[in-house]
Coordinates of C-alpha atoms and ligand atoms in Angstrom, one line a residue:
M41 CA 0.0 0.0 0.0
K42 CA 1.4 3.4 -1.0
I43 CA 1.3 5.8 1.9
I44 CA 1.3 9.5 1.2
K45 CA 2.9 11.8 3.9
R46 CA 2.0 15.4 4.5
K47 CA 3.1 17.9 7.1
F48 CA 1.2 20.6 8.9
D49 CA 1.6 22.7 12.0
A50 CA -1.8 21.5 13.3
V51 CA -4.3 18.9 12.1
I52 CA -7.9 19.3 13.3
V53 CA -10.1 16.3 12.9
G54 CA -13.6 17.6 12.6
A55 CA -15.1 20.7 10.9
G56 CA -18.1 21.3 13.2
G57 CA -18.4 24.4 15.3
A58 CA -15.7 23.3 17.7
G59 CA -13.1 22.4 15.0
M60 CA -13.8 25.5 12.9
R61 CA -13.7 27.9 15.8
A62 CA -10.2 26.6 16.8
A63 CA -9.1 26.5 13.1
L64 CA -10.0 30.1 12.7
Q65 CA -7.8 31.1 15.6
L66 CA -4.9 29.2 14.2
S67 CA -5.2 30.3 10.5
E68 CA -5.6 33.9 11.5
A69 CA -2.3 33.6 13.4
G70 CA -0.7 32.4 10.2
F71 CA -0.2 28.7 11.0
K72 CA -0.5 25.9 8.5
V73 CA -3.7 24.1 9.5
A74 CA -5.5 21.1 8.0
V75 CA -9.1 20.5 8.9
L76 CA -10.4 17.0 8.1
S77 CA -14.1 16.2 7.7
K78 CA -16.1 13.2 6.7
V79 CA -18.6 15.5 5.1
F80 CA -18.6 19.0 3.6
P81 CA -17.9 21.3 6.7
T82 CA -21.3 23.0 6.7
R83 CA -23.0 19.6 6.9
S84 CA -21.5 18.8 10.3
H85 CA -24.0 18.2 13.0
T86 CA -23.7 21.7 14.4
V87 CA -25.7 22.8 11.4
A88 CA -28.7 21.0 12.9
A89 CA -28.7 22.9 16.1
Q90 CA -32.0 24.7 16.4
G91 CA -32.7 26.5 19.7
G92 CA -29.8 28.8 20.4
I93 CA -26.6 29.7 22.3
A94 CA -26.7 30.5 26.0
A95 CA -25.3 33.8 27.1
S96 CA -26.4 36.1 29.9
L97 CA -26.7 39.2 27.6
G98 CA -29.8 40.2 29.6
N99 CA -31.6 41.6 26.5
V100 CA -35.0 40.4 27.5
T101 CA -34.8 39.7 31.3
E102 CA -32.2 40.8 33.7
D103 CA -29.3 38.3 33.8
N104 CA -25.6 37.7 34.7
W105 CA -23.0 35.1 34.3
H106 CA -23.1 34.1 37.9
W107 CA -26.7 33.1 37.6
H108 CA -25.9 31.2 34.4
M109 CA -23.1 29.4 36.3
Y110 CA -25.4 28.4 39.1
D111 CA -28.0 27.0 36.7
T112 CA -25.2 25.0 34.8
V113 CA -23.9 23.6 38.1
K114 CA -27.4 22.6 39.2
G115 CA -28.2 21.3 35.8
S116 CA -25.1 19.1 35.9
D117 CA -26.5 17.6 39.1
Y118 CA -23.2 18.8 40.7
L119 CA -21.0 16.6 38.6
G120 CA -19.8 19.5 36.5
D121 CA -16.3 21.0 37.3
Q122 CA -17.0 24.4 38.7
D123 CA -13.8 26.1 37.5
A124 CA -14.6 25.1 33.9
I125 CA -18.3 26.2 34.3
E126 CA -17.2 29.6 35.6
F127 CA -14.7 29.9 32.7
M128 CA -17.4 29.1 30.2
C129 CA -20.2 31.3 31.6
R130 CA -18.0 34.3 32.1
Q131 CA -16.9 34.2 28.4
A132 CA -20.3 33.6 26.9
N133 CA -21.2 37.2 26.1
E134 CA -17.9 37.8 24.5
V135 CA -18.0 34.8 22.2
V136 CA -21.6 35.7 21.1
Y137 CA -20.7 39.3 20.3
E138 CA -17.6 38.0 18.5
L139 CA -20.0 35.9 16.3
E140 CA -22.2 38.9 15.7
H141 CA -19.1 40.8 14.5
F142 CA -18.1 37.8 12.3
G143 CA -21.5 38.5 10.5
M144 CA -23.8 35.9 12.1
H145 CA -27.4 37.0 11.5
F146 CA -29.1 36.6 14.9
D147 CA -32.8 37.4 15.2
R148 CA -33.4 40.9 16.6
L149 CA -35.6 42.4 19.2
E150 CA -37.6 45.6 18.4
N151 CA -34.7 47.6 19.9
G152 CA -32.2 46.0 17.6
K153 CA -30.5 43.8 20.2
I154 CA -30.0 40.0 19.8
Y155 CA -33.2 38.1 20.3
Q156 CA -33.2 35.7 23.3
R157 CA -35.7 33.0 24.3
P158 CA -36.1 31.1 27.6
F159 CA -34.8 27.5 27.8
G160 CA -35.0 24.7 30.3
G161 CA -33.1 25.1 33.6
Q162 CA -32.5 28.8 33.1
S163 CA -33.2 31.0 36.2
Q164 CA -32.7 34.4 37.6
N165 CA -31.2 35.1 40.9
F166 CA -29.9 31.5 41.7
G167 CA -33.1 29.4 41.2
G168 CA -35.7 32.2 41.0
A169 CA -37.9 33.2 38.1
Q170 CA -37.4 31.9 34.6
A171 CA -34.4 33.5 32.7
T172 CA -34.4 34.3 29.0
R173 CA -30.8 33.4 27.9
S174 CA -30.7 31.6 24.5
C175 CA -29.5 33.8 21.6
S176 CA -31.1 32.5 18.5
A177 CA -31.5 32.8 14.7
A178 CA -35.1 31.5 14.4
D179 CA -34.9 27.7 14.9
R180 CA -31.8 27.5 12.7
T181 CA -29.1 28.8 15.0
G182 CA -26.5 26.1 14.2
H183 CA -27.0 26.7 10.5
A184 CA -26.2 30.4 10.9
L185 CA -23.3 29.7 13.2
L186 CA -21.6 27.1 11.1
H187 CA -21.9 29.0 7.8
T188 CA -20.5 32.1 9.5
L189 CA -17.5 30.1 10.8
Y190 CA -16.9 28.4 7.5
Q191 CA -16.8 31.7 5.6
R192 CA -14.4 33.2 8.1
N193 CA -12.2 30.1 7.7
V194 CA -12.2 30.3 4.0
Y195 CA -11.2 34.0 4.3
A196 CA -8.4 33.0 6.7
N197 CA -7.0 30.3 4.3
T198 CA -7.8 27.3 6.4
Q199 CA -7.1 24.2 4.3
F200 CA -10.1 21.8 4.4
F201 CA -9.8 18.1 3.5
V202 CA -13.3 17.3 2.6
E203 CA -14.5 13.7 2.8
W204 CA -11.4 12.6 4.6
M205 CA -11.7 10.3 7.6
G206 CA -9.2 10.4 10.5
L207 CA -8.4 6.8 11.4
D208 CA -5.9 6.7 14.3
L209 CA -3.6 8.9 16.4
V210 CA 0.2 8.5 15.8
R211 CA 2.1 8.6 19.1
D212 CA 5.8 8.3 19.6
E213 CA 7.7 6.3 22.3
Q214 CA 7.2 9.1 24.9
G215 CA 3.5 9.0 24.2
D216 CA 3.5 12.4 22.5
V217 CA 1.1 12.7 19.6
T218 CA 2.8 13.5 16.3
G219 CA 0.1 13.1 13.7
V220 CA -2.9 11.0 12.4
T221 CA -3.5 8.4 9.8
A222 CA -6.4 9.3 7.5
L223 CA -8.4 7.8 4.7
E224 CA -9.4 9.8 1.6
M225 CA -12.9 8.6 1.1
E226 CA -13.1 9.1 -2.6
T227 CA -10.0 7.2 -3.6
G228 CA -9.6 4.9 -0.6
G229 CA -6.0 6.1 -0.3
I230 CA -4.4 6.3 3.1
S231 CA -2.2 9.2 4.2
V232 CA -0.2 10.1 7.3
L233 CA -0.6 13.7 8.3
Q234 CA 2.3 14.7 10.5
A235 CA 1.6 17.6 12.8
K236 CA 3.0 19.3 15.9
V237 CA -0.4 19.3 17.3
V238 CA -3.6 17.2 16.7
L239 CA -7.0 18.5 17.8
L240 CA -9.9 16.1 17.9
A241 CA -13.2 17.8 17.3
T242 CA -15.3 14.8 16.0
G243 CA -18.6 15.6 17.7
G244 CA -21.0 13.2 19.3
A245 CA -21.8 9.5 19.0
G246 CA -25.6 9.4 19.2
R247 CA -25.7 7.0 16.3
G248 CA -24.9 4.2 18.9
F249 CA -28.6 4.3 19.9
Q250 CA -31.5 3.0 17.8
A251 CA -33.6 6.2 18.3
S252 CA -31.4 9.3 18.0
T253 CA -31.6 12.9 17.0
N254 CA -28.0 12.7 15.7
A255 CA -26.7 12.8 12.1
F256 CA -25.4 9.5 10.5
I257 CA -21.8 10.8 10.8
N258 CA -22.0 11.0 14.6
T259 CA -20.2 7.8 15.4
G260 CA -17.7 8.8 18.1
D261 CA -14.6 8.5 15.9
G262 CA -12.5 10.7 18.1
L263 CA -13.4 8.6 21.1
G264 CA -12.4 5.5 19.3
M265 CA -9.1 7.0 18.2
A266 CA -8.4 8.1 21.8
A267 CA -9.4 4.8 23.4
R268 CA -7.3 2.8 21.0
S269 CA -4.2 4.9 21.8
G270 CA -4.6 4.4 25.5
V271 CA -6.5 7.6 26.5
P272 CA -9.3 7.0 29.0
L273 CA -12.9 8.1 28.3
E274 CA -14.6 10.2 31.0
D275 CA -18.2 10.0 32.3
M276 CA -19.5 7.9 29.5
E277 CA -22.6 6.7 31.5
F278 CA -24.2 10.1 31.1
W279 CA -26.2 10.3 27.9
Q280 CA -28.9 13.0 27.4
F281 CA -32.2 11.8 26.1
H282 CA -34.1 14.7 24.6
P283 CA -37.7 14.7 25.7
T284 CA -39.1 15.6 22.3
G285 CA -37.9 13.5 19.4
V286 CA -40.6 13.0 16.7
Y287 CA -42.3 9.7 17.5
G288 CA -41.2 7.0 15.1
A289 CA -38.6 9.1 13.4
G290 CA -36.3 10.5 16.1
V291 CA -35.8 13.8 14.5
L292 CA -35.5 16.6 17.0
I293 CA -38.2 19.0 18.0
S294 CA -36.3 21.8 19.8
E295 CA -36.9 22.8 23.3
A296 CA -37.4 26.3 21.8
V297 CA -41.0 25.1 21.2
R298 CA -41.5 25.0 24.9
G299 CA -39.4 28.2 25.3
E300 CA -41.9 29.9 23.0
G301 CA -44.9 28.7 25.1
G302 CA -45.6 25.1 23.9
F303 CA -46.3 22.4 26.4
L304 CA -46.6 18.6 26.8
I305 CA -49.9 16.8 27.4
N306 CA -50.8 13.1 28.0
K307 CA -53.8 11.1 26.7
D308 CA -56.2 12.8 29.1
G309 CA -55.1 16.2 27.8
E310 CA -53.4 16.9 31.2
R311 CA -50.3 19.2 31.3
F312 CA -48.5 16.5 33.3
M313 CA -45.2 18.4 33.8
E314 CA -47.0 20.5 36.5
R315 CA -47.0 17.4 38.6
Y316 CA -43.3 16.6 38.1
A317 CA -41.8 20.1 38.2
P318 CA -44.3 22.5 39.8
N319 CA -42.2 25.6 39.2
A320 CA -40.4 25.2 36.0
K321 CA -43.0 22.8 34.5
D322 CA -42.2 22.1 30.8
L323 CA -38.9 24.1 31.1
A324 CA -37.4 21.8 33.8
S325 CA -34.0 20.3 33.0
R326 CA -34.1 17.7 30.2
D327 CA -33.3 14.6 32.3
V328 CA -36.3 15.5 34.5
V329 CA -38.7 16.0 31.6
S330 CA -37.5 12.8 29.8
R331 CA -38.1 10.8 32.9
A332 CA -41.6 12.3 33.3
L333 CA -42.5 11.3 29.7
T334 CA -41.2 7.8 30.3
M335 CA -43.2 7.5 33.6
E336 CA -46.4 8.7 31.9
I337 CA -46.0 6.1 29.2
K338 CA -45.2 3.4 31.8
E339 CA -48.3 4.2 33.8
G340 CA -50.6 4.0 30.8
R341 CA -51.2 7.7 30.2
G342 CA -49.3 7.7 26.8
C343 CA -51.2 8.7 23.6
G344 CA -52.1 6.7 20.5
G345 CA -53.3 3.1 20.1
N346 CA -50.2 1.7 21.8
T347 CA -50.1 4.5 24.5
D348 CA -46.4 4.9 23.7
H349 CA -45.9 8.6 23.1
L350 CA -46.9 12.0 24.4
L351 CA -48.1 15.1 22.6
L352 CA -46.4 18.5 22.3
K353 CA -49.0 21.2 21.9
L354 CA -48.3 24.5 20.3
N355 CA -51.5 25.1 18.4
H356 CA -52.6 27.6 21.0
L357 CA -49.7 29.9 19.9
N358 CA -50.2 32.5 17.3
A359 CA -49.5 31.1 13.8
D360 CA -47.3 34.1 13.2
I361 CA -45.0 33.2 16.1
I362 CA -44.7 29.6 14.8
N363 CA -43.9 30.8 11.2
R364 CA -41.5 33.4 12.4
R365 CA -39.7 31.8 15.3
L366 CA -40.2 28.1 14.6
P367 CA -40.4 27.6 10.8
G368 CA -38.0 24.7 10.7
I369 CA -40.0 22.9 13.5
R370 CA -43.2 23.3 11.5
E371 CA -41.5 21.8 8.4
I372 CA -40.1 18.9 10.4
A373 CA -43.5 18.2 12.0
I374 CA -45.2 18.2 8.6
K375 CA -42.6 16.0 7.0
F376 CA -41.8 13.5 9.7
A377 CA -45.0 13.4 11.9
Q378 CA -47.5 14.4 9.2
V379 CA -49.1 17.1 11.4
D380 CA -49.2 20.8 11.0
P381 CA -48.4 22.2 14.5
I382 CA -50.4 25.3 13.8
K383 CA -53.5 23.0 13.9
D384 CA -52.5 19.8 15.8
P385 CA -50.0 18.7 18.5
I386 CA -46.8 16.8 17.6
P387 CA -46.4 13.2 18.8
V388 CA -43.0 12.9 20.7
V389 CA -40.9 10.5 22.7
P390 CA -37.5 10.8 24.5
T391 CA -34.7 10.2 22.1
A392 CA -30.9 9.9 22.5
H393 CA -29.4 13.3 21.9
Y394 CA -26.1 14.3 23.5
M395 CA -23.1 12.7 25.1
M396 CA -22.0 14.4 28.3
G397 CA -18.9 12.3 28.5
G398 CA -15.8 12.2 26.3
I399 CA -12.1 12.6 26.1
P400 CA -10.8 14.2 29.3
T401 CA -9.4 17.7 28.9
N402 CA -8.4 20.7 30.9
L403 CA -9.7 24.3 30.4
Y404 CA -7.5 24.8 27.3
G405 CA -8.6 21.7 25.5
Q406 CA -5.4 19.8 26.3
V407 CA -6.0 16.1 26.8
V408 CA -5.1 15.0 30.3
T409 CA -3.9 11.6 31.5
P410 CA -5.5 9.7 34.4
Y411 CA -5.5 11.3 37.8
N412 CA -4.7 8.2 39.8
T413 CA -1.3 7.6 38.3
G414 CA -0.1 10.8 39.9
P415 CA -1.0 14.4 39.2
E416 CA -2.9 15.0 36.0
E417 CA -0.6 15.3 33.1
V418 CA -1.1 16.7 29.7
I419 CA -0.5 14.5 26.7
Q420 CA 1.9 16.5 24.5
G421 CA 0.5 17.4 21.1
L422 CA -3.1 16.2 21.7
Y423 CA -6.1 18.4 22.2
A424 CA -9.9 17.8 22.1
V425 CA -12.9 20.2 22.0
G426 CA -16.6 20.1 21.4
E427 CA -19.0 17.2 22.0
C428 CA -16.2 14.6 21.8
A429 CA -14.4 16.2 24.8
C430 CA -15.3 16.2 28.5
L431 CA -14.1 19.1 30.6
S432 CA -16.6 18.7 32.3
V433 CA -18.9 21.7 31.9
H434 CA -22.1 19.6 31.5
G435 CA -21.5 17.1 34.3
A436 CA -24.4 14.5 34.5
N437 CA -26.8 16.6 32.4
R438 CA -26.3 19.4 29.9
L439 CA -28.7 22.4 29.8
G440 CA -30.1 23.3 26.4
T441 CA -28.1 25.8 24.4
N442 CA -25.0 25.3 26.6
S443 CA -23.3 23.1 23.9
L444 CA -23.0 25.7 21.2
L445 CA -21.6 27.9 23.9
D446 CA -19.1 25.1 25.0
I447 CA -17.8 24.6 21.4
L448 CA -17.3 28.4 20.9
V449 CA -15.6 29.1 24.3
F450 CA -13.4 26.1 24.3
G451 CA -12.7 26.0 20.6
R452 CA -11.3 29.5 21.0
A453 CA -9.4 28.7 24.2
A454 CA -7.8 25.6 22.6
G455 CA -6.9 27.7 19.5
K456 CA -5.1 30.2 21.7
K457 CA -3.3 27.5 23.7
I458 CA -2.2 25.7 20.5
I459 CA -0.7 28.9 19.2
E460 CA 1.4 29.2 22.4
D461 CA 2.5 25.5 21.9
L462 CA 3.4 26.0 18.3
K463 CA 5.5 29.0 19.0
K464 CA 7.6 26.8 21.2
M465 CA 7.9 24.0 18.6
P466 CA 10.1 25.0 15.7
H467 CA 10.4 21.4 14.4
H468 CA 8.2 18.4 13.9
K469 CA 8.9 15.4 16.2
K470 CA 9.8 12.2 14.5
L471 CA 7.0 10.0 13.3
H472 CA 6.9 6.6 15.1
T473 CA 6.4 4.0 12.4
N474 CA 5.1 1.3 14.7
S475 CA 2.1 3.5 15.5
V476 CA 1.4 4.1 11.8
D477 CA 1.8 0.3 11.1
M478 CA -0.8 -0.6 13.7
S479 CA -3.3 1.7 12.1
L480 CA -2.6 0.3 8.6
A481 CA -2.9 -3.2 9.9
R482 CA -6.4 -2.4 11.2
V483 CA -7.6 -1.3 7.8
A484 CA -5.8 -4.2 6.0
R485 CA -7.4 -6.7 8.3
L486 CA -10.8 -5.3 7.4
D487 CA -10.1 -5.5 3.7
N488 CA -8.8 -9.1 3.9
Q489 CA -11.4 -10.5 6.3
K490 CA -13.3 -13.6 4.9
N491 CA -16.4 -15.2 6.3
G492 CA -16.8 -12.4 8.8
E493 CA -19.9 -10.6 10.3
N494 CA -22.1 -8.4 8.3
V495 CA -21.5 -4.7 9.1
A496 CA -25.1 -3.3 8.8
Q497 CA -26.6 -6.2 10.8
T498 CA -24.0 -6.0 13.6
A499 CA -24.5 -2.2 13.8
E500 CA -28.2 -2.7 14.1
E501 CA -27.7 -5.2 16.9
L502 CA -25.5 -2.8 18.7
R503 CA -28.0 0.1 18.5
K504 CA -30.9 -2.1 19.7
A505 CA -28.8 -3.4 22.6
M506 CA -27.9 0.1 23.7
Q507 CA -31.5 1.3 23.5
K508 CA -32.7 -1.6 25.5
H509 CA -30.0 -1.9 28.1
C510 CA -28.9 1.7 28.7
G511 CA -32.0 3.9 28.2
V512 CA -33.7 6.7 30.2
F513 CA -34.1 4.4 33.2
R514 CA -31.5 1.8 34.0
F515 CA -32.2 -1.6 35.7
P516 CA -29.5 -3.7 37.4
D517 CA -30.2 -7.0 35.5
L518 CA -30.5 -5.2 32.1
L519 CA -27.2 -3.3 32.8
K520 CA -25.4 -6.6 33.7
E521 CA -26.7 -8.4 30.6
G522 CA -26.0 -5.3 28.6
V523 CA -22.3 -5.4 29.4
D524 CA -22.1 -9.0 28.3
K525 CA -24.1 -8.4 25.2
I526 CA -22.1 -5.3 24.1
S527 CA -18.8 -7.2 24.8
E528 CA -20.0 -10.1 22.6
I529 CA -21.1 -7.7 19.8
A530 CA -17.8 -5.8 20.1
K531 CA -15.9 -9.0 19.6
R532 CA -17.8 -9.8 16.5
I533 CA -17.2 -6.2 15.2
D534 CA -13.5 -7.0 15.3
N535 CA -14.3 -9.6 12.6
T536 CA -16.6 -7.7 10.3
E537 CA -16.3 -8.4 6.7
I538 CA -16.9 -6.0 3.8
K539 CA -19.3 -7.9 1.6
D540 CA -19.4 -7.4 -2.2
K541 CA -16.1 -5.5 -2.3
S542 CA -16.5 -4.9 -6.0
K543 CA -19.9 -3.3 -5.8
V544 CA -20.1 -1.2 -2.7
F545 CA -17.1 1.1 -3.2
N546 CA -15.7 2.7 -0.1
T547 CA -18.8 3.4 1.9
A548 CA -18.9 -0.2 3.3
R549 CA -15.3 0.2 4.5
I550 CA -16.2 3.5 6.1
E551 CA -19.2 2.1 7.8
A552 CA -17.1 -0.8 9.2
L553 CA -14.5 1.7 10.5
E554 CA -17.2 3.8 12.1
L555 CA -18.8 0.8 13.7
S556 CA -15.5 -0.1 15.4
N557 CA -15.6 3.4 17.0
L558 CA -19.2 3.1 18.0
A559 CA -18.3 -0.2 19.7
E560 CA -15.7 1.6 21.9
V561 CA -18.2 4.2 22.9
A562 CA -20.9 1.6 23.6
L563 CA -18.5 -0.5 25.7
A564 CA -17.4 2.5 27.7
T565 CA -21.0 3.6 28.3
M566 CA -22.3 0.2 29.4
V567 CA -19.3 -0.6 31.7
S568 CA -19.4 2.9 33.3
A569 CA -23.2 2.8 33.7
E570 CA -23.1 -0.6 35.4
A571 CA -20.4 0.6 37.8
R572 CA -22.1 3.8 39.0
N573 CA -24.4 2.8 41.8
E574 CA -26.4 6.0 42.2
S575 CA -28.8 8.1 40.2
R576 CA -27.4 11.5 39.1
G577 CA -28.6 13.7 36.2
A578 CA -29.2 11.6 33.1
H579 CA -28.1 8.3 34.8
A580 CA -31.2 7.1 36.5
R581 CA -30.9 3.7 38.2
E582 CA -33.9 1.8 39.4
D583 CA -32.0 0.1 42.2
F584 CA -30.0 3.1 43.4
S585 CA -32.7 5.8 42.9
I586 CA -31.0 8.7 44.8
R587 CA -27.9 10.7 44.3
N588 CA -25.1 9.7 46.6
D589 CA -22.7 12.5 47.1
D590 CA -20.7 10.7 49.8
N591 CA -19.5 8.1 47.5
W592 CA -20.1 9.3 43.9
L593 CA -19.1 12.9 43.6
K594 CA -16.5 11.7 41.1
H595 CA -15.9 11.3 37.4
S596 CA -15.6 7.9 35.8
L597 CA -12.6 7.1 33.6
Y598 CA -13.0 4.1 31.4
F599 CA -9.8 2.4 30.0
K600 CA -10.1 0.2 26.9
E601 CA -7.2 -1.9 28.2
G602 CA -8.7 -4.4 30.6
R603 CA -12.1 -2.6 30.5
R604 CA -11.1 -1.0 33.7
I605 CA -12.8 2.0 35.5
D606 CA -11.1 4.5 37.7
Y607 CA -12.4 7.7 39.2
K608 CA -11.2 11.2 39.8
P609 CA -12.8 13.8 42.0
V610 CA -15.1 16.6 40.8
R611 CA -13.5 20.0 40.9
L612 CA -15.8 21.8 43.2
K613 CA -13.7 24.9 43.5
P614 CA -14.5 27.6 40.9
L615 CA -11.8 30.1 39.7
T616 CA -12.8 33.2 41.6
V617 CA -16.3 32.9 43.2
K618 CA -17.6 30.7 46.0
S619 CA -18.4 27.1 45.3
F620 CA -22.0 26.0 44.9
P621 CA -22.2 23.0 47.2
P622 CA -24.5 20.1 46.2
E623 CA -28.1 20.6 47.1
A624 CA -31.4 18.8 46.4
R625 CA -32.3 19.5 42.8
I626 CA -35.8 20.8 42.5
Y627 CA -37.4 22.5 39.5
Ligands
FAD102 C1 -30.6 18.1 16.2 C2 -29.7 18.7 17.2 C3 -30.0 20.0 17.7 C4 -29.2 20.6 18.6 N1 -29.5 21.9 19.1 C5 -28.7 22.5 19.9 C6 -29.0 23.9 20.3 O1 -29.9 24.5 19.9 N2 -28.1 24.5 21.1 C7 -27.0 23.8 21.7 O2 -26.3 24.4 22.4 N3 -26.7 22.6 21.3 C8 -27.5 21.9 20.4 N4 -27.2 20.6 20.0 C9 -25.9 20.1 20.4 C10 -24.8 20.7 19.6 O3 -25.3 21.1 18.3 C11 -23.6 19.8 19.4 O4 -23.3 19.2 20.6 C12 -22.5 20.6 18.8 O5 -22.9 21.3 17.7 C13 -21.3 19.7 18.5 O6 -20.3 20.4 17.8 P1 -18.9 19.7 17.4 O7 -18.2 20.7 16.7 O8 -18.3 19.1 18.6 O9 -19.3 18.5 16.5 P2 -20.1 18.4 15.1 O10 -20.8 19.6 14.7 O11 -20.9 17.2 15.2 O12 -18.9 18.1 14.1 C14 -18.1 17.0 14.0 C15 -17.2 17.1 12.9 O13 -16.3 16.0 12.9 C16 -16.2 15.4 11.7 N5 -15.7 14.0 11.9 C17 -16.2 13.1 12.7 N6 -15.5 12.0 12.7 C18 -14.4 12.2 11.8 C19 -13.4 11.5 11.3 N7 -13.1 10.2 11.7 N8 -12.5 12.0 10.4 C20 -12.8 13.3 10.0 N9 -13.8 14.0 10.4 C21 -14.6 13.5 11.3 C22 -17.5 15.5 11.0 O14 -17.4 15.4 9.6 C23 -17.9 16.9 11.5 O15 -17.2 17.9 10.6 C24 -28.1 20.0 19.1 C25 -27.7 18.7 18.6 C26 -28.6 18.1 17.7 C27 -28.2 16.7 17.3

């Protein structure tokens, strides 16, 4: 196999909001940057973000970053690291204004300021009245954001490698990262991209569940790359199920619908969230609302012939509000649920949406090694930002519109830190050929496999197993069985065969490579979920139904090698303000 070698200052794997925000920083500083993406940059999943970006601009109701910080800590069910949360909330206004100056077309209020809408878990004055914090461009905020960042990057001469798939990290004998191996999807050719710094920005892995709001490309590739090269994965038991995926299709109906005044009803027409969250009602935190929907269905108050979904009502809103503020939602409802929300409610169910866990990093996006082998140490040359990283600012449950904020704040912070690194690195380190050979062997095995498992079928089994064994509520026997089942499926994934090589071109090869990444994510999730004997945020165990701060105020770290779990403490100390100690979480 002929291997092409190329050299860059930095290679960024992923052209979503996180990767492009970091790339912009580097290209503007004059560095030679390569950004790889499996799809055209503006088709990354960030483009699908609907509701908004959280920032305490206070354009509609009074607000400040300290209240935002409190809500994020509480939303995280106290698992979020408070230094990172302070860092993020304090910089929110600045990154939003920066986007405005980049040319992003936010919606406007009458007075010309950026339009903001209320979202779940947002409060004024540390748990008081509802706050209005999400800056939006109709229900297409991610679209506006991603196109803005792409255009700025083109202007700054960022070099995009479109339809290129990162395969594995290249590490040298000291463990420093010196590049990546990558597959050019069109030709099937493999290259080694040598770099002084590699940044993983590969987004989420929601495609590991059967019902998901995520794009097909969200297969956790960065996590697979990290895990295979010995980096642990943090807090993988915490998956957000969004309360309102379209029933039967999984496509997302944004929380913005409830922010604009929509609400959920059961088969009796009851606004049931009033029972579960008397104050915040439909704008309680997502984990709370998803559990409420699941309970309604379990107790027979679901809608339809099979009583297996709930209804999201917005037909009491003015048609003009729906057309102006939620045009994309209306289109989705008509296309995927065959209802026009101006006239009828939308059938919805909780659907896998966001991965709170990921590759462990510090505030500057540097990937850090396990805590229990001594003080946390940075892996030289390796960074991660966006949904694939875990800082952790979202802890056990992310608040709506805090992810777009996360990718902007930490994309920029990582970019700045990488510039500092690069200034100190005049030369590339040597490429370690063993590491490259291991990656090539993985692809060669796949190409040469005979009588192996079918990729699509095995992927379907994996998704079904995750849905059944690691859903909104988690049961001890199902978790135990789930670990065995996913382990068995993962073993078979190591022997998948690309059928009909002559006919299916490269897509089958890519699906097989993606599946091996999803298997790493699934294993990390099941093993971490089985080990955490408490309920916190999105991890709701039937047998340990309450949060246990005495024993579990700690992050999980899953190691591929030996499928081992270690833990590291939550950083409760913020940067400058007083800590928010764990309290009962009531909405
Ligand atoms: C439907 C939907 C609506 C949402 N709405 C909101 C919202 O309103 N507000 C909010 O805050 N959050 C929202 N979120 C969450 C938020 O959009 C995401 O968490 C965030 O955009 C992730 O950004 P990212 O840059 O990390 O990853 P992505 O935008 O997913 O980008 C990942 C990039 O990595 C590339 N990639 C992946 N693997 C490889 C590989 N092996 N080689 C090369 N490239 C690779 C992809 O091609 C892509 O370019 C929403 C999510 C969904 C699914």
